[in-house]
Amino acid sequence: MRTIVKLKEGIHWVGAVDWNVRDFHGYSTPKGTTYNAYLVLDEKITLFDTVKGSLQSDLIHNIYKVIDPSKIDYLVVNHVEPDHSGSIRDLVERARPEKIFCSARGKKALLQHFHHEDWPYEVVETGQEVSLGKRTLQFIETRMVHWPDSMFSYLKEDGVLISSDGFGQHWATSERFNDDVDHAELMFHAKKYFANILLPYAPLISKLIAQVAESGLKVDMIAPDHGVIWRNSPLQIVAAYDEWAKQEPKQKALIIYDTMWRSTEIMAKAISDGLAENQVTFKIMDLSATHRSDVITEILDARAVIVGSSTLNNNMLPRVADMLCYMKGLRPQNKIGAAFGSYGWSGEAVKLITKELEEMKFDVAHPGVRLPYVPTHEGLRECVELGRQMAKRIKGAP
Ligand code: FEO
């Protein structure tokens, strides 16, 4: 395994691999992640981003493999979220950089994180260029990909796009390039990342992709701040983003639920019978067994989201409320929805779920199915019928 990773001559990966992180502000990361930082050797030695604070010794160690960190002239801060800025204070103390390049919102966020008016900020905007010596560095502001401060950095002569959170994956690996890892697994992690981090900004992403395509930027490599670097056919991930950002659903349904005594689970299976009869692909996801971030990955290309909960204390079950709250923030588009659930005496869950789905602008044409205590076969027929109706709508019926 290479211990010094070169993207191209003079461009080094000096980031950190976080093998053990399992939760990323609510997103499950069962295979960890990486925080990538890049060091460019030129007349002006330039570091792009840092790493999470707890791994700052890995960053410094990796920089030392190439040069003494005190030789760094420029620091580029593409994004201020602490997974990339957590080692900045230490880095600035060691390197005393001549300039810290960031967007206007980046400067504001750096001040609000580190409270250092005395750092040598240099605010840049889209299209602005800086010479590093042999190389030209160009900046592209990418507001909300993933914070207002975010920007990409483009090394013009090398065709290397350092893309911050864009095109990343939460996946810890010993390999650093896309052609060194399993492609199907890579695309799974990239899709999960898009669905859970970037989905609310999908319209901005479509615009950004169109803008970059129009500019005719030559992209030979895409180097994100998480996961592996897109070295082989880098534009494949841009094409995937373009498709995901459109949110054009497939003929696919998700039935997601939580259950107290399995009655709601039995109802979920009956609904799936109505989908299966009509050859609609579906997945049944029990929220006690499936993490919210894996549900969102599946929702990205689903047409129907059918949500079930038993009623508990006049409300839906907490895991269902958690799922709906998370989903609402990510603003999925082009969905139809319905609710179902078992109840004992009051049975508010179905109504409350329906209201939440409507607030998310889901097209909810069915009042939902609620059944008392343990479903009868007759009751389950209502569930099958709900599945049939959803299947018809998935296939294009109004
Ligand atoms: Fe990887 Fe928005 O931070």
Short mmCIF file of C-alpha atoms and ligand atoms in Angstrom, two decimals:
data_model
loop_
_atom_site.label_atom_id
_atom_site.label_comp_id
_atom_site.label_asym_id
_atom_site.label_seq_id
_atom_site.Cartn_x
_atom_site.Cartn_y
_atom_site.Cartn_z
CA MET A 1 0.00 0.00 0.00
CA ARG A 2 1.31 3.46 -0.92
CA THR A 3 1.89 5.65 2.09
CA ILE A 4 2.37 8.78 -0.01
CA VAL A 5 -0.56 9.18 -2.38
CA LYS A 6 0.00 11.26 -5.52
CA LEU A 7 -2.93 12.39 -7.67
CA LYS A 8 -0.52 13.86 -10.21
CA GLU A 9 3.08 15.07 -10.05
CA GLY A 10 3.20 17.57 -7.17
CA ILE A 11 -0.39 16.95 -5.99
CA HIS A 12 -0.64 14.78 -2.87
CA TRP A 13 -3.45 13.37 -0.75
CA VAL A 14 -2.65 14.17 2.88
CA GLY A 15 -6.02 13.51 4.54
CA ALA A 16 -7.17 11.12 7.25
CA VAL A 17 -9.19 7.91 7.23
CA ASP A 18 -11.80 7.66 9.99
CA TRP A 19 -12.31 3.92 10.20
CA ASN A 20 -14.45 4.04 13.31
CA VAL A 21 -17.03 6.82 12.93
CA ARG A 22 -20.50 5.27 12.88
CA ASP A 23 -22.73 8.32 13.06
CA PHE A 24 -22.35 11.49 11.05
CA HIS A 25 -24.86 13.94 12.49
CA GLY A 26 -27.66 11.42 12.13
CA TYR A 27 -26.37 9.60 9.02
CA SER A 28 -25.17 6.05 9.67
CA THR A 29 -21.62 5.38 8.49
CA PRO A 30 -21.17 1.64 9.07
CA LYS A 31 -17.97 1.68 7.01
CA GLY A 32 -16.50 4.93 8.35
CA THR A 33 -15.40 7.84 6.18
CA THR A 34 -12.37 9.83 5.08
CA TYR A 35 -11.56 13.52 5.36
CA ASN A 36 -9.44 14.32 2.33
CA ALA A 37 -6.95 17.16 2.22
CA TYR A 38 -4.68 17.89 -0.70
CA LEU A 39 -1.20 19.38 -0.79
CA VAL A 40 0.14 21.01 -3.93
CA LEU A 41 3.86 21.61 -4.32
CA ASP A 42 4.54 24.68 -6.44
CA GLU A 43 6.21 28.04 -5.91
CA LYS A 44 3.42 28.63 -3.44
CA ILE A 45 2.92 25.43 -1.46
CA THR A 46 -0.82 25.13 -0.97
CA LEU A 47 -2.97 22.98 1.29
CA PHE A 48 -6.63 22.42 0.39
CA ASP A 49 -8.75 21.87 3.50
CA THR A 50 -7.82 20.06 6.70
CA VAL A 51 -9.48 17.18 8.60
CA LYS A 52 -11.68 16.57 11.64
CA GLY A 53 -9.97 17.81 14.81
CA SER A 54 -9.65 14.37 16.40
CA LEU A 55 -7.52 13.23 13.44
CA GLN A 56 -5.29 16.28 13.09
CA SER A 57 -2.15 14.28 13.92
CA ASP A 58 -2.86 12.08 10.84
CA LEU A 59 -2.98 15.21 8.67
CA ILE A 60 0.27 16.57 10.07
CA HIS A 61 1.95 13.15 9.75
CA ASN A 62 0.87 12.87 6.11
CA ILE A 63 2.07 16.41 5.32
CA TYR A 64 5.44 15.61 6.94
CA LYS A 65 5.84 12.67 4.55
CA VAL A 66 6.00 15.27 1.76
CA ILE A 67 7.25 18.52 3.36
CA ASP A 68 7.62 20.31 6.67
CA PRO A 69 4.16 21.83 7.37
CA SER A 70 5.82 25.17 8.21
CA LYS A 71 6.61 25.50 4.48
CA ILE A 72 2.94 25.81 3.51
CA ASP A 73 2.30 29.24 1.97
CA TYR A 74 -1.40 29.12 1.19
CA LEU A 75 -4.36 27.43 2.84
CA VAL A 76 -7.55 27.06 0.83
CA VAL A 77 -10.70 26.55 2.90
CA ASN A 78 -13.32 25.15 0.55
CA HIS A 79 -15.76 24.45 3.39
CA VAL A 80 -15.89 25.36 7.07
CA GLU A 81 -17.88 22.43 8.48
CA PRO A 82 -15.73 20.96 11.30
CA ASP A 83 -15.09 17.65 9.50
CA HIS A 84 -12.84 19.74 7.20
CA SER A 85 -11.91 22.71 9.34
CA GLY A 86 -11.34 20.97 12.67
CA SER A 87 -7.54 21.08 12.30
CA ILE A 88 -7.27 24.62 10.93
CA ARG A 89 -6.22 26.28 14.18
CA ASP A 90 -3.33 23.84 14.64
CA LEU A 91 -2.37 24.09 10.97
CA VAL A 92 -2.37 27.89 11.01
CA GLU A 93 -0.17 27.90 14.12
CA ARG A 94 2.32 25.51 12.49
CA ALA A 95 2.34 26.96 8.99
CA ARG A 96 1.63 30.65 9.55
CA PRO A 97 0.27 30.77 5.96
CA GLU A 98 0.67 33.93 3.94
CA LYS A 99 -2.94 33.70 2.79
CA ILE A 100 -6.11 31.78 3.66
CA PHE A 101 -8.40 31.68 0.62
CA CYS A 102 -12.11 31.30 1.24
CA SER A 103 -15.47 32.57 -0.02
CA ALA A 104 -17.10 35.61 1.60
CA ARG A 105 -19.43 33.31 3.52
CA GLY A 106 -16.40 31.16 4.32
CA LYS A 107 -14.64 34.09 5.99
CA LYS A 108 -17.74 34.83 8.05
CA ALA A 109 -18.04 31.16 9.07
CA LEU A 110 -14.32 30.93 9.90
CA LEU A 111 -14.64 33.97 12.15
CA GLN A 112 -17.69 32.46 13.82
CA HIS A 113 -15.90 29.15 14.37
CA PHE A 114 -12.39 30.24 15.35
CA HIS A 115 -12.77 33.91 16.38
CA HIS A 116 -9.48 34.96 14.78
CA GLU A 117 -9.72 38.41 13.20
CA ASP A 118 -5.94 38.34 12.73
CA TRP A 119 -5.75 35.44 10.24
CA PRO A 120 -4.73 36.43 6.69
CA TYR A 121 -8.09 35.86 4.93
CA GLU A 122 -8.28 36.43 1.20
CA VAL A 123 -11.88 36.38 0.01
CA VAL A 124 -12.36 34.93 -3.50
CA GLU A 125 -15.30 34.47 -5.82
CA THR A 126 -16.30 32.36 -8.81
CA GLY A 127 -13.92 32.63 -11.72
CA GLN A 128 -11.17 34.31 -9.74
CA GLU A 129 -7.70 32.91 -10.45
CA VAL A 130 -4.53 32.78 -8.36
CA SER A 131 -1.12 31.70 -9.63
CA LEU A 132 0.66 29.10 -7.53
CA GLY A 133 3.76 29.28 -9.79
CA LYS A 134 3.47 26.77 -12.63
CA ARG A 135 -0.17 26.19 -11.81
CA THR A 136 -3.25 28.34 -11.93
CA LEU A 137 -5.86 27.89 -9.27
CA GLN A 138 -9.43 28.85 -10.06
CA PHE A 139 -12.30 29.11 -7.57
CA ILE A 140 -15.94 28.14 -8.10
CA GLU A 141 -18.43 29.10 -5.39
CA THR A 142 -20.87 26.25 -4.80
CA ARG A 143 -23.28 27.72 -2.30
CA MET A 144 -25.23 25.04 -0.35
CA VAL A 145 -23.07 22.17 -1.63
CA HIS A 146 -23.14 21.72 1.25
CA TRP A 147 -23.15 24.97 3.28
CA PRO A 148 -23.41 28.60 2.15
CA ASP A 149 -19.62 28.93 2.40
CA SER A 150 -18.81 25.98 0.13
CA MET A 151 -16.64 26.26 -2.95
CA PHE A 152 -14.69 24.06 -5.35
CA SER A 153 -11.05 24.66 -6.31
CA TYR A 154 -9.86 23.86 -9.80
CA LEU A 155 -6.23 23.26 -10.74
CA LYS A 156 -6.39 24.41 -14.32
CA GLU A 157 -3.31 22.91 -15.99
CA ASP A 158 -3.81 19.54 -14.26
CA GLY A 159 -7.58 19.41 -14.77
CA VAL A 160 -8.05 18.48 -11.10
CA LEU A 161 -11.32 19.61 -9.50
CA ILE A 162 -11.12 19.63 -5.70
CA SER A 163 -14.81 19.34 -4.98
CA SER A 164 -15.23 19.60 -1.22
CA ASP A 165 -18.45 17.79 -0.19
CA GLY A 166 -19.57 17.38 -3.81
CA PHE A 167 -19.17 13.87 -5.28
CA GLY A 168 -18.06 12.41 -1.93
CA GLN A 169 -18.83 9.17 -0.17
CA HIS A 170 -18.71 8.18 3.49
CA TRP A 171 -16.55 5.10 3.07
CA ALA A 172 -13.23 4.35 4.76
CA THR A 173 -10.88 2.41 2.50
CA SER A 174 -7.16 1.78 2.19
CA GLU A 175 -7.49 2.64 -1.52
CA ARG A 176 -7.69 6.25 -2.64
CA PHE A 177 -8.97 6.03 -6.24
CA ASN A 178 -12.24 4.90 -7.79
CA ASP A 179 -10.58 2.39 -10.09
CA ASP A 180 -9.07 0.60 -7.07
CA VAL A 181 -12.39 -0.18 -5.32
CA ASP A 182 -15.54 -2.16 -6.05
CA HIS A 183 -17.64 -0.04 -8.41
CA ALA A 184 -21.08 -1.17 -7.23
CA GLU A 185 -20.22 -0.51 -3.60
CA LEU A 186 -18.73 2.87 -4.50
CA MET A 187 -21.92 3.93 -6.29
CA PHE A 188 -24.02 2.78 -3.33
CA HIS A 189 -22.02 5.00 -0.96
CA ALA A 190 -22.10 7.92 -3.42
CA LYS A 191 -25.88 7.60 -3.77
CA LYS A 192 -26.42 7.35 0.00
CA TYR A 193 -24.26 10.46 0.43
CA PHE A 194 -26.23 12.39 -2.18
CA ALA A 195 -29.58 11.35 -0.70
CA ASN A 196 -28.65 12.21 2.88
CA ILE A 197 -26.46 15.29 2.44
CA LEU A 198 -27.28 17.00 -0.82
CA LEU A 199 -30.90 16.14 -1.63
CA PRO A 200 -32.41 19.43 -0.37
CA TYR A 201 -30.13 21.30 -2.76
CA ALA A 202 -30.88 19.15 -5.81
CA PRO A 203 -32.12 22.11 -7.93
CA LEU A 204 -28.93 24.05 -7.17
CA ILE A 205 -26.86 21.01 -8.12
CA SER A 206 -28.59 20.70 -11.50
CA LYS A 207 -27.84 24.38 -12.11
CA LEU A 208 -24.21 24.03 -11.03
CA ILE A 209 -23.66 21.05 -13.31
CA ALA A 210 -25.15 22.95 -16.26
CA GLN A 211 -22.98 25.99 -15.44
CA VAL A 212 -19.78 23.91 -15.26
CA ALA A 213 -20.67 22.07 -18.49
CA GLU A 214 -21.20 25.41 -20.23
CA SER A 215 -17.87 26.77 -19.00
CA GLY A 216 -16.10 23.92 -20.83
CA LEU A 217 -13.90 23.13 -17.83
CA LYS A 218 -11.54 20.23 -18.66
CA VAL A 219 -11.93 17.77 -15.80
CA ASP A 220 -9.36 15.03 -15.65
CA MET A 221 -9.86 14.09 -12.01
CA ILE A 222 -12.41 14.90 -9.31
CA ALA A 223 -11.03 14.97 -5.79
CA PRO A 224 -13.77 15.21 -3.15
CA ASP A 225 -13.22 15.73 0.57
CA HIS A 226 -14.80 12.36 1.45
CA GLY A 227 -14.15 8.88 0.07
CA VAL A 228 -12.20 7.93 -3.02
CA ILE A 229 -10.95 10.21 -5.81
CA TRP A 230 -12.61 9.91 -9.22
CA ARG A 231 -9.59 9.23 -11.43
CA ASN A 232 -11.08 6.84 -13.96
CA SER A 233 -13.90 8.41 -16.05
CA PRO A 234 -14.47 11.17 -13.48
CA LEU A 235 -17.51 12.53 -15.29
CA GLN A 236 -19.47 9.37 -14.44
CA ILE A 237 -20.19 10.80 -10.98
CA VAL A 238 -21.28 14.11 -12.51
CA ALA A 239 -23.71 12.18 -14.73
CA ALA A 240 -25.00 10.26 -11.70
CA TYR A 241 -25.53 13.55 -9.79
CA ASP A 242 -27.33 14.99 -12.78
CA GLU A 243 -29.70 12.01 -12.76
CA TRP A 244 -30.22 11.92 -8.97
CA ALA A 245 -30.81 15.68 -8.84
CA LYS A 246 -33.73 15.34 -11.28
CA GLN A 247 -35.50 13.05 -8.79
CA GLU A 248 -37.34 11.21 -11.52
CA PRO A 249 -38.84 8.26 -9.66
CA LYS A 250 -38.80 4.64 -10.77
CA GLN A 251 -41.85 2.39 -10.56
CA LYS A 252 -40.90 1.51 -7.02
CA ALA A 253 -42.66 1.65 -3.65
CA LEU A 254 -41.37 1.71 -0.11
CA ILE A 255 -43.38 0.54 2.84
CA ILE A 256 -41.79 1.87 6.00
CA TYR A 257 -43.21 1.26 9.45
CA ASP A 258 -42.75 0.64 13.12
CA THR A 259 -44.99 -1.71 15.05
CA MET A 260 -45.86 -2.41 18.70
CA TRP A 261 -47.29 -5.94 18.58
CA ARG A 262 -46.82 -6.81 14.86
CA SER A 263 -50.32 -5.82 13.71
CA THR A 264 -48.95 -2.87 11.72
CA GLU A 265 -46.27 -5.20 10.33
CA ILE A 266 -48.95 -7.66 9.16
CA MET A 267 -50.71 -4.72 7.47
CA ALA A 268 -47.42 -3.74 5.73
CA LYS A 269 -47.16 -7.21 4.21
CA ALA A 270 -50.78 -7.14 3.04
CA ILE A 271 -50.16 -3.78 1.31
CA SER A 272 -47.17 -5.32 -0.44
CA ASP A 273 -49.46 -8.05 -1.83
CA GLY A 274 -51.41 -5.37 -3.69
CA LEU A 275 -48.16 -3.99 -5.13
CA ALA A 276 -46.83 -7.42 -6.07
CA GLU A 277 -50.07 -8.32 -7.87
CA ASN A 278 -49.36 -5.35 -10.12
CA GLN A 279 -45.67 -6.12 -10.63
CA VAL A 280 -44.45 -3.05 -8.76
CA THR A 281 -41.02 -3.35 -7.16
CA PHE A 282 -41.18 -2.67 -3.44
CA LYS A 283 -39.16 -2.79 -0.27
CA ILE A 284 -40.53 -3.24 3.24
CA MET A 285 -38.44 -1.43 5.84
CA ASP A 286 -38.99 -1.89 9.56
CA LEU A 287 -37.62 1.20 11.28
CA SER A 288 -36.49 -0.86 14.26
CA ALA A 289 -34.14 -2.69 11.88
CA THR A 290 -33.30 -0.06 9.26
CA HIS A 291 -31.50 3.22 9.83
CA ARG A 292 -33.22 6.41 8.68
CA SER A 293 -30.33 7.22 6.34
CA ASP A 294 -30.70 3.87 4.54
CA VAL A 295 -34.43 4.54 4.14
CA ILE A 296 -33.66 7.91 2.54
CA THR A 297 -31.26 6.25 0.09
CA GLU A 298 -34.15 4.08 -1.07
CA ILE A 299 -36.60 6.99 -1.14
CA LEU A 300 -34.39 8.88 -3.62
CA ASP A 301 -35.74 6.94 -6.62
CA ALA A 302 -39.04 5.61 -5.19
CA ARG A 303 -42.39 6.89 -6.47
CA ALA A 304 -44.51 5.79 -3.50
CA VAL A 305 -43.76 6.04 0.19
CA ILE A 306 -46.31 4.23 2.36
CA VAL A 307 -45.80 4.90 6.05
CA GLY A 308 -47.20 2.84 8.90
CA SER A 309 -47.35 3.20 12.65
CA SER A 310 -49.28 1.85 15.55
CA THR A 311 -50.86 4.53 17.71
CA LEU A 312 -49.04 5.09 21.00
CA ASN A 313 -50.31 7.63 23.53
CA ASN A 314 -52.46 9.36 20.88
CA ASN A 315 -49.46 9.72 18.59
CA MET A 316 -47.32 7.84 16.09
CA LEU A 317 -44.43 5.71 17.34
CA PRO A 318 -41.24 7.72 18.04
CA ARG A 319 -39.17 6.00 15.32
CA VAL A 320 -41.79 6.98 12.72
CA ALA A 321 -41.78 10.59 13.96
CA ASP A 322 -37.97 10.60 13.73
CA MET A 323 -38.12 9.25 10.17
CA LEU A 324 -40.68 11.83 9.05
CA CYS A 325 -38.74 14.68 10.69
CA TYR A 326 -35.53 13.59 8.92
CA MET A 327 -37.34 13.12 5.61
CA LYS A 328 -38.99 16.54 5.84
CA GLY A 329 -35.61 18.25 6.13
CA LEU A 330 -34.32 16.47 3.01
CA ARG A 331 -37.33 17.58 0.94
CA PRO A 332 -37.78 14.61 -1.47
CA GLN A 333 -39.82 15.52 -4.57
CA ASN A 334 -42.26 13.75 -6.92
CA LYS A 335 -43.69 11.32 -4.38
CA ILE A 336 -47.09 9.85 -3.73
CA GLY A 337 -47.84 8.69 -0.21
CA ALA A 338 -50.28 6.98 2.12
CA ALA A 339 -50.48 5.97 5.76
CA PHE A 340 -51.61 2.89 7.64
CA GLY A 341 -51.54 1.47 11.13
CA SER A 342 -53.14 -0.54 13.86
CA TYR A 343 -54.66 1.05 16.96
CA GLY A 344 -56.41 0.19 20.22
CA TRP A 345 -58.90 2.90 21.10
CA SER A 346 -58.04 6.34 19.70
CA GLY A 347 -55.95 5.66 16.53
CA GLU A 348 -54.48 9.07 15.68
CA ALA A 349 -51.29 7.82 13.99
CA VAL A 350 -52.70 7.46 10.45
CA LYS A 351 -54.14 10.96 10.45
CA LEU A 352 -50.95 12.46 11.85
CA ILE A 353 -48.74 10.68 9.31
CA THR A 354 -51.04 11.76 6.47
CA LYS A 355 -50.72 15.37 7.62
CA GLU A 356 -46.93 15.11 7.69
CA LEU A 357 -46.85 13.64 4.17
CA GLU A 358 -49.10 16.40 2.89
CA GLU A 359 -46.85 19.02 4.48
CA MET A 360 -43.97 17.46 2.55
CA LYS A 361 -46.01 18.01 -0.64
CA PHE A 362 -46.53 14.31 -1.20
CA ASP A 363 -49.55 13.59 -3.33
CA VAL A 364 -51.80 11.74 -0.86
CA ALA A 365 -54.97 10.56 -2.57
CA HIS A 366 -55.96 7.83 -0.10
CA PRO A 367 -57.31 8.44 3.44
CA GLY A 368 -55.14 5.61 4.75
CA VAL A 369 -56.04 2.36 6.45
CA ARG A 370 -56.45 2.03 10.22
CA LEU A 371 -57.46 -1.26 11.81
CA PRO A 372 -58.26 -2.02 15.47
CA TYR A 373 -55.94 -4.23 17.51
CA VAL A 374 -55.24 -7.40 15.48
CA PRO A 375 -56.32 -7.24 11.80
CA THR A 376 -59.03 -9.55 10.52
CA HIS A 377 -58.78 -11.04 7.03
CA GLU A 378 -61.41 -8.58 5.96
CA GLY A 379 -59.34 -5.72 7.34
CA LEU A 380 -56.29 -6.99 5.53
CA ARG A 381 -58.25 -6.88 2.28
CA GLU A 382 -58.39 -3.10 2.77
CA CYS A 383 -54.59 -3.13 2.99
CA VAL A 384 -54.25 -5.19 -0.19
CA GLU A 385 -56.60 -2.74 -1.89
CA LEU A 386 -54.44 0.19 -0.74
CA GLY A 387 -51.45 -1.59 -2.30
CA ARG A 388 -53.40 -2.07 -5.56
CA GLN A 389 -54.41 1.58 -5.70
CA MET A 390 -50.87 2.75 -5.04
CA ALA A 391 -49.61 0.38 -7.74
CA LYS A 392 -52.03 1.86 -10.26
CA ARG A 393 -50.93 5.38 -9.42
CA ILE A 394 -47.25 4.37 -9.64
CA LYS A 395 -48.01 3.08 -13.11
CA GLY A 396 -49.49 6.37 -14.12
CA ALA A 397 -53.18 6.32 -13.16
CA PRO A 398 -54.34 9.65 -11.62
FE1 FEO B 1 -18.04 17.11 4.81
FE2 FEO B 1 -20.39 19.62 4.89
O1 FEO B 1 -18.93 18.64 5.47
#
